[in-house]
Coordinates of C-alpha atoms in Angstrom, one line a residue:
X1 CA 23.2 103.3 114.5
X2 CA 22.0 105.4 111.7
X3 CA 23.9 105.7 108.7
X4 CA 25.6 108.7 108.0
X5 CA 25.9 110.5 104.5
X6 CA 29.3 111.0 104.3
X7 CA 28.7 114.3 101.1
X8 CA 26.2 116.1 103.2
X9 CA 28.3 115.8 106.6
X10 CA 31.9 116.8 105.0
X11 CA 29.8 120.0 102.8
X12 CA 28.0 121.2 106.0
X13 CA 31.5 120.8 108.0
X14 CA 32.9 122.8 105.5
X15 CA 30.5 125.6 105.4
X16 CA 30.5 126.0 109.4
X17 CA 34.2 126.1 109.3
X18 CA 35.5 128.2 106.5
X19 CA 32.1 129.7 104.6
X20 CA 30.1 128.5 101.9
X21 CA 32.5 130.1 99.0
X22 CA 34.4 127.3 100.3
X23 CA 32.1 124.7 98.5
X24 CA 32.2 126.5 95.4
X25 CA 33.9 124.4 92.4
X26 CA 33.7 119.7 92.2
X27 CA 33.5 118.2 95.1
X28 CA 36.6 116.4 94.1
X29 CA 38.1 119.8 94.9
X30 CA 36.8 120.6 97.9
X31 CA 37.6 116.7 99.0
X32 CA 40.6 117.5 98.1
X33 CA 41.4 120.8 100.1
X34 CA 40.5 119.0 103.5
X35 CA 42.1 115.6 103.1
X36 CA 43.4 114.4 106.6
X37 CA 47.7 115.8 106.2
X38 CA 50.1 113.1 105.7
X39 CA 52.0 112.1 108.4
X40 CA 55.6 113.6 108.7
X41 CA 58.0 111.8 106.4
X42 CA 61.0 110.6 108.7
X43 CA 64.2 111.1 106.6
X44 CA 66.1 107.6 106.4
X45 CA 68.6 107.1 108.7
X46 CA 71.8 105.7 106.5
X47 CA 74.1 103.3 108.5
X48 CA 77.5 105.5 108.3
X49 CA 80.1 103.7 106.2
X50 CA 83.7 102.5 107.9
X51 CA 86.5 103.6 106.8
X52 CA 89.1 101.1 105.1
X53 CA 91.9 100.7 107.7
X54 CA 94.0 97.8 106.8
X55 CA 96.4 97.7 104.2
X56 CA 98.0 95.2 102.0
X57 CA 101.0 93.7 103.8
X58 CA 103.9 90.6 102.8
X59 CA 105.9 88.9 105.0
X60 CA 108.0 87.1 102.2
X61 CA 111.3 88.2 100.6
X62 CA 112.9 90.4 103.7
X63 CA 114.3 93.8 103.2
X64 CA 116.6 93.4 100.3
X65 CA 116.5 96.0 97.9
X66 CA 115.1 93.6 95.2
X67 CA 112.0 92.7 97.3
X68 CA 111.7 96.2 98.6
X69 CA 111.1 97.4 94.9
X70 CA 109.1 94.3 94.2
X71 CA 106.6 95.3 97.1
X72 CA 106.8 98.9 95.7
X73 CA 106.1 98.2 92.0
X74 CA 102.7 96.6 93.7
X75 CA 102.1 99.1 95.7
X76 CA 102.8 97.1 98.8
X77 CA 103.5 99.9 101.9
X78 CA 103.4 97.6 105.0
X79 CA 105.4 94.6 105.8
X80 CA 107.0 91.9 107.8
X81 CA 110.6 91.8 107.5
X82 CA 111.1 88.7 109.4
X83 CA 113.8 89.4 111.8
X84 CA 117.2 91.0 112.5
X85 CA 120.6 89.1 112.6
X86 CA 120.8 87.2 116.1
X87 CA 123.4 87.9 118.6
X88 CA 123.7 84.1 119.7
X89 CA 123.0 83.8 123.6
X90 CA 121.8 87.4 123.6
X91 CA 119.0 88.0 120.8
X92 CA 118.5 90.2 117.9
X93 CA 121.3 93.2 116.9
X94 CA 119.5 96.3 117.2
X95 CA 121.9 98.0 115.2
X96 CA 120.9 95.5 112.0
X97 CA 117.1 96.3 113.4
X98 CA 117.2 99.7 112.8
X99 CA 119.1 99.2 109.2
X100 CA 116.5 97.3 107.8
X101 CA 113.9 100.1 109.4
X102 CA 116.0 102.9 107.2
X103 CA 116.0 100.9 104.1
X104 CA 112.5 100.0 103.9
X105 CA 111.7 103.9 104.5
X106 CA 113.5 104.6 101.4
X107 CA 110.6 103.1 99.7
X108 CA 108.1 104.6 101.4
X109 CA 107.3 100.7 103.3
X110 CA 106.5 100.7 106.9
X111 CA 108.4 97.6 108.7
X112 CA 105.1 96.8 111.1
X113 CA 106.2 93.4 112.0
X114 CA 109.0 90.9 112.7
X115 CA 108.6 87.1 113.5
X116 CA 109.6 85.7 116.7
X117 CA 111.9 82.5 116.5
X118 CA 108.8 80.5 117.2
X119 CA 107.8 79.3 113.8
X120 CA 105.8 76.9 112.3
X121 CA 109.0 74.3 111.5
X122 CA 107.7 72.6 114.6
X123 CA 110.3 71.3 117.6
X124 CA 112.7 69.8 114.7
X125 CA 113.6 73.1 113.2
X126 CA 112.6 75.8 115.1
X127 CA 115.6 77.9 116.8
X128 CA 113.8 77.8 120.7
X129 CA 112.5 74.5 120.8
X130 CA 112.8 74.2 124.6
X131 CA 110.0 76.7 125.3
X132 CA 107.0 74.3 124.1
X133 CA 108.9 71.3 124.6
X134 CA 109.1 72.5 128.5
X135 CA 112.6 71.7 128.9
X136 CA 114.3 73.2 131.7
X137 CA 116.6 75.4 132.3
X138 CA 116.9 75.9 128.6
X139 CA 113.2 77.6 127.9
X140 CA 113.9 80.2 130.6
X141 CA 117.0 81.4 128.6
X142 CA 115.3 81.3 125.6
X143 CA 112.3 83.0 127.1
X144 CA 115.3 85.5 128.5
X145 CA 116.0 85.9 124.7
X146 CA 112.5 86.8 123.1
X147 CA 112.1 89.0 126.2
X148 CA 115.4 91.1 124.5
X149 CA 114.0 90.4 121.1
X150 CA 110.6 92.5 122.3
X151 CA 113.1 95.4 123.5
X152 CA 114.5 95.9 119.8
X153 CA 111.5 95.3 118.1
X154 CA 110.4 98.2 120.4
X155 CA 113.0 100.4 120.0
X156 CA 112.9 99.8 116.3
X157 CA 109.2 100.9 116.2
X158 CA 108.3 97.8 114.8
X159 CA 104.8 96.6 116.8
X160 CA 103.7 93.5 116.2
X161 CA 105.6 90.4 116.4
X162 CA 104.4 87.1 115.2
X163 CA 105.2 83.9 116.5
X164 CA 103.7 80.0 117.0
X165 CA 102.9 77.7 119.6
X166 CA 103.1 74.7 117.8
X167 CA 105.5 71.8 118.9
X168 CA 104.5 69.3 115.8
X169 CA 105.2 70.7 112.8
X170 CA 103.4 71.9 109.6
X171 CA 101.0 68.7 108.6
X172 CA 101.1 67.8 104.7
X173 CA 100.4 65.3 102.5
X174 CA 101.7 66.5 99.3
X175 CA 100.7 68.6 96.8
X176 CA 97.6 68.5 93.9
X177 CA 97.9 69.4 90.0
X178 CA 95.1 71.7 88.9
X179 CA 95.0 71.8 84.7
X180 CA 92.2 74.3 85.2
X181 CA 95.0 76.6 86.6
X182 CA 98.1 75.7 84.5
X183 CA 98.9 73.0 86.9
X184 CA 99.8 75.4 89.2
X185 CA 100.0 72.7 92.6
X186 CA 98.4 72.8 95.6
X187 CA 99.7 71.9 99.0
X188 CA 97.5 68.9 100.3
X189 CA 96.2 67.7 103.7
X190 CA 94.5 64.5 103.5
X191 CA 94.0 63.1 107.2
X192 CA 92.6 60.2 106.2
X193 CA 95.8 59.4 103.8
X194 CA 98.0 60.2 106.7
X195 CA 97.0 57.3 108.0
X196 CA 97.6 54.7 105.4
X197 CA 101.4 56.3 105.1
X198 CA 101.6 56.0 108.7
X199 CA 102.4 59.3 109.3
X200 CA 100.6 59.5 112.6
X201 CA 102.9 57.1 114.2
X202 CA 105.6 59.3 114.5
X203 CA 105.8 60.4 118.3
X204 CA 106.3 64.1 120.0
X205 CA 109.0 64.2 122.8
X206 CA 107.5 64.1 125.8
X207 CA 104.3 62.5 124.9
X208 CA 101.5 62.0 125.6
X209 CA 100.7 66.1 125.7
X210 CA 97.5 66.8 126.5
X211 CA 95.5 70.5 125.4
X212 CA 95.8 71.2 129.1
X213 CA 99.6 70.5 129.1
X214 CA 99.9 72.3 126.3
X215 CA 98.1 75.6 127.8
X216 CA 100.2 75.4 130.7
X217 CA 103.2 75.1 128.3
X218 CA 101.7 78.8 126.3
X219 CA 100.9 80.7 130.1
X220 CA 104.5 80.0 131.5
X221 CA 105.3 82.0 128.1
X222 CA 103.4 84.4 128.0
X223 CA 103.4 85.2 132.0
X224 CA 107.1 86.1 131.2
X225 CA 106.6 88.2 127.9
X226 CA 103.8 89.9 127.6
X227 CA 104.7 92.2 130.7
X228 CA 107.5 93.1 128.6
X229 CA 105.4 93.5 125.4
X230 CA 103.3 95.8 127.2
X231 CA 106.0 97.8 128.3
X232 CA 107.3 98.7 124.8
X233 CA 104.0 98.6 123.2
X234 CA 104.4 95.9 121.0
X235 CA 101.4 92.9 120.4
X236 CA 102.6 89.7 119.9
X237 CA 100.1 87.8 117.5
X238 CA 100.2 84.0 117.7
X239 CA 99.1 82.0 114.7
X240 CA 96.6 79.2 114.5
X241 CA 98.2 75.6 114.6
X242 CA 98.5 74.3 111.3
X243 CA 96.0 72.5 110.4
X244 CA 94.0 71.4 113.2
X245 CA 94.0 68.2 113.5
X246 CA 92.2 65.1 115.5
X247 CA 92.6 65.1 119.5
X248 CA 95.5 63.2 120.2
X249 CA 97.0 62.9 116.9
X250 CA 101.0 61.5 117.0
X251 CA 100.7 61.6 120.6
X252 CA 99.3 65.3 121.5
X253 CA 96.3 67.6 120.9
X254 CA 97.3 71.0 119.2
X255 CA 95.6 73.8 121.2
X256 CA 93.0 75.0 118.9
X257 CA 92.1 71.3 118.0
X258 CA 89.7 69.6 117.4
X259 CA 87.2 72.8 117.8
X260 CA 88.7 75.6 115.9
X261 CA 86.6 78.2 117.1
X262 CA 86.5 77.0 120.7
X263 CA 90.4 76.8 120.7
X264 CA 90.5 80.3 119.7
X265 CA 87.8 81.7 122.7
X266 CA 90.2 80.0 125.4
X267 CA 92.9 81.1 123.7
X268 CA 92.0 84.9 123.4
X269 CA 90.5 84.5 127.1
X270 CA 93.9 83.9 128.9
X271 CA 94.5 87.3 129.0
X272 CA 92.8 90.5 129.1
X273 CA 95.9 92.6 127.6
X274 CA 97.0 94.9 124.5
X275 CA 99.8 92.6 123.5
X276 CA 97.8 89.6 123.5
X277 CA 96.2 88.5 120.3
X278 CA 96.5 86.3 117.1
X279 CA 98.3 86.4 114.2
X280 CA 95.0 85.2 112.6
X281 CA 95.7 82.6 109.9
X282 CA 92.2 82.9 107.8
X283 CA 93.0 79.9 105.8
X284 CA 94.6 77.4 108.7
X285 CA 91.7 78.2 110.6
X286 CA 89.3 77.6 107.7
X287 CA 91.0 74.2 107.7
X288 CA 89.6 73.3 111.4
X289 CA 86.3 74.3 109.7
X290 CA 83.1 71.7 107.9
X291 CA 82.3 74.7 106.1
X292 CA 84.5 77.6 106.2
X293 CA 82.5 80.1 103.7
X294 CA 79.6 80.3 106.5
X295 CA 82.0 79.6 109.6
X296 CA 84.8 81.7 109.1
X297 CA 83.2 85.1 109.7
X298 CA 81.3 84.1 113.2
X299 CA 85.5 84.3 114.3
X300 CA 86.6 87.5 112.5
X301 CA 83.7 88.9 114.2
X302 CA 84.4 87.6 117.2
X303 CA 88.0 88.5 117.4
X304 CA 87.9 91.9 115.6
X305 CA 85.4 92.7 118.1
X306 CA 87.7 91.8 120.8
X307 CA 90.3 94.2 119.2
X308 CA 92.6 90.8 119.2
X309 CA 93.6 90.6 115.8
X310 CA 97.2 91.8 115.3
X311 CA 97.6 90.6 111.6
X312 CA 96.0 88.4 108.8
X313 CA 97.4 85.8 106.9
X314 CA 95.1 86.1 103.6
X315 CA 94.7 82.2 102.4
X316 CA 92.2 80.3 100.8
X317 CA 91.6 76.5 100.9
X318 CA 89.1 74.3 98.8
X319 CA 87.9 71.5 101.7
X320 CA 87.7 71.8 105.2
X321 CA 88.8 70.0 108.2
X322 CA 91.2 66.9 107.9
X323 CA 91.0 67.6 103.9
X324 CA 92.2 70.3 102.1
X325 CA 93.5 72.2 99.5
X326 CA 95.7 75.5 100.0
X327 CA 94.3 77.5 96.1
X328 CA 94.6 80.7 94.5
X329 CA 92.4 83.5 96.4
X330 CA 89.8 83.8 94.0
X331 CA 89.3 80.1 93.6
X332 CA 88.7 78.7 96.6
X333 CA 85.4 78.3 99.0
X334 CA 85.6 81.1 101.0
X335 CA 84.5 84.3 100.0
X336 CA 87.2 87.6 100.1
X337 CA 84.9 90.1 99.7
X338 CA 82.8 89.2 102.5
X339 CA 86.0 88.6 104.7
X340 CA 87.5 91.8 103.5
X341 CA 84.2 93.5 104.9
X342 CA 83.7 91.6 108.0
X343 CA 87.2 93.1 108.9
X344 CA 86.6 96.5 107.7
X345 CA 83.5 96.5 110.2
X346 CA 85.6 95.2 113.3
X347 CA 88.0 98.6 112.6
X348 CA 91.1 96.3 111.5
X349 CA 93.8 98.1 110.7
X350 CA 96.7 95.7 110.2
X351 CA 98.0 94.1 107.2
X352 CA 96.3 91.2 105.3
X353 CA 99.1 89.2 103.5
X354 CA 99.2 86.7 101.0
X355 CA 100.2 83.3 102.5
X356 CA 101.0 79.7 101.3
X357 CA 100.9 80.8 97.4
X358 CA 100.3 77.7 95.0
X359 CA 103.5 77.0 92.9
X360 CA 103.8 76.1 89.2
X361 CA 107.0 74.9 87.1
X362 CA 107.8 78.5 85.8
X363 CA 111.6 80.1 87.8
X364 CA 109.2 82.8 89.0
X365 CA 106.1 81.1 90.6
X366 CA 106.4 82.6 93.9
X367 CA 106.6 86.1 92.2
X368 CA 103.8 86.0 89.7
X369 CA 101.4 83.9 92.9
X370 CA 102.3 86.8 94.8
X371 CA 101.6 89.8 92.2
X372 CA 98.7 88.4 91.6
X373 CA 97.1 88.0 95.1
X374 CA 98.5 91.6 95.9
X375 CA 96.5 92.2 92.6
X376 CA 93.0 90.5 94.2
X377 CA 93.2 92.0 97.3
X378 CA 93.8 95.5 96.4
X379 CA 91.2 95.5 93.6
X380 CA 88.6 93.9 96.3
X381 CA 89.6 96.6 98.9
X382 CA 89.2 99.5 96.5
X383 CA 85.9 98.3 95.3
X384 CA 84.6 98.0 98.6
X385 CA 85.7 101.4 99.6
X386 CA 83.9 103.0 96.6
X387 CA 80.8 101.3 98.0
X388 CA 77.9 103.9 99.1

């Protein structure tokens, strides 16, 4: 092929096309005047920024006028005020329901939540012991009695109620100084220490309980309430067993053990209903976790996604499964901002609440611990909204 010259091929074009005034002036120019156009420049497509739904919530301190200006002065608008005075045989007093709805109003605080009388005391302690210990007749009347307990929390306007599956209780070893903090203390799970003390040879009623006992145990519950729930519009979030712990452990395996994440899918799968979510403990499942920075936000996203989360405890831990440390929220090895806006993009809109606050010697630990969380959470929140 011969070669072509490119200056005597572009001036002749040019002359044949437009006239020879048209080479007048450098070639640079006339180059310049016939350059190939740019392709169009497509505008960049911004990824539209979520809006910051959830709020700052407590669940400590109950509808008192002291804690209600507490939660005020923090600027605390959403919280759990545990639950109303019990009617014994019958359930909660509506009347005492509504009263505690009227004075948090006068501080501008939503009452969002109230906690079932399924707690984390474990079968010792807690006030319907019969319903995971599957003794009969008594669960069925105390199922009878959360049934009336979803009416009032209804009728109040309250809508979400919190409650725990658990039959073996909270699972501490003791507590850790931290001079770095002003030995503020830590409460301490060391599984390997439980075993030197002999803790694990303490045995459930019942026992052996299996996971599947155990989820048999959770639908005969839930078959019975959550119908209700759904007819008053209420979500009843259950928290993650605290801490996960071995399979088989005094005598049972806790329902979201010894796979954290897995417990939570079959869990959330039972039913495809409204009501039926978590109460989703960030740091007790963190503690099921080998490294809950990385881990932890896989299950937000699952679970946001799912629309399942009905409330956030707001914890941080140093350690991970079968050892741990319950610390402050900024000093602890998972990461708030990144959980803060993992939930923002799942469109949560509960409350995140402080949880488990480290104590200290000074008459108003559990005050100042709680200040400052409401403190961290806030100021992580607001930076993140001001985020382009």
């Amino acid at each position: 092929m011969k070669n072509i010259n490119r200056r005597k091929a572009l001036t002749s074009m040019i002359t044949t096309s437009i006239g020879t005034t048209a080479v007048v002036g450098s070639m640079g120019s006339v180059v310049s005047s016939c350059a190939q156009p740019q392709p169009e420049q497509v505008p960049e497509v911004k990824k539209e920024k979520k809006p910051m739904l959830m709020k700052v919530g407590c669940q400590h301190g109950g509808t008192g006028k002291e804690n209600l200006e507490f939660l005020a002065r923090h600027g605390v608008y959403n919280m759990d005020g545990g639950a109303p005075k019990v009617i014994p045989g019958v359930g909660w007093d509506l009347e005492d329901s509504l009263a505690k709805k009227e004075a948090c109003e006068k501080y501008g605080i939503a009452l969002d939540a109230y906690h079932l009388p399924l707690s984390s005391a474990g079968y010792k302690r807690v006030a319907t012991p019969n319903i995971m210990l599957a003794k009969d007749p008594e669960r069925d009347k105390e199922i009878e009695m959360i049934q009336q307990m979803i009416s009032v929390a209804g009728k109040t306007g309250v809508k979400v109620l919190l409650y725990n599956t658990i039959i073996m209780e909270i699972l501490r070893t003791g507590r850790t100084t931290d001079p770095t903090r002003g030995n503020a203390s830590y409460s301490t799970w060391n599984y390997e220490e439980a075993l030197k003390r002999g803790m694990d040879k303490e045995t459930i009623p019942g026992g052996p309980i299996s996971i599947d006992d155990l989820y048999e145990r959770i639908t005969y519950f839930l078959d019975r309430v959550l119908p209700v729930a759904e007819e008053y519009n209420v979500k009843l979030g259950n928290h993650i067993a605290d801490p996960p712990a071995p399979a088989g452990y005094r005598g049972m395996t806790r329902w979201n053990s010894p796979e954290v994440f897995e417990g939570i899918k079959r869990f959330g799968q039972l039913y495809d209903s409204p009501s039926h979510g978590f109460n989703l403990c960030l740091g007790s499942t963190a503690e099921g976790l080998k490294d809950p920075k990385t881990e932890i936000l896989p299950i937000i996203r699952w679970v946001g996604e799912r629309k399942q989360i009905f409330n956030i405890h707001l914890r941080n831990i140093k350690g991970g499964y079968n050892n741990f440390m319950e610390v402050y929220p900024d000093n602890g090895d998972m990461d708030f901002v990144a959980i803060i806006r993992e939930l923002r993009e799942v469109g949560y809109d509960g409350m995140l609440m402080p949880d488990h606050i480290p104590q200290h010697e000074d008459p108003a630990s559990g005050l100042q611990g709680h200040a400052f969380a409401f403190g961290h959470i806030k100021g992580i929140m607001a930076a993140l909204d001001s985020e382009a």
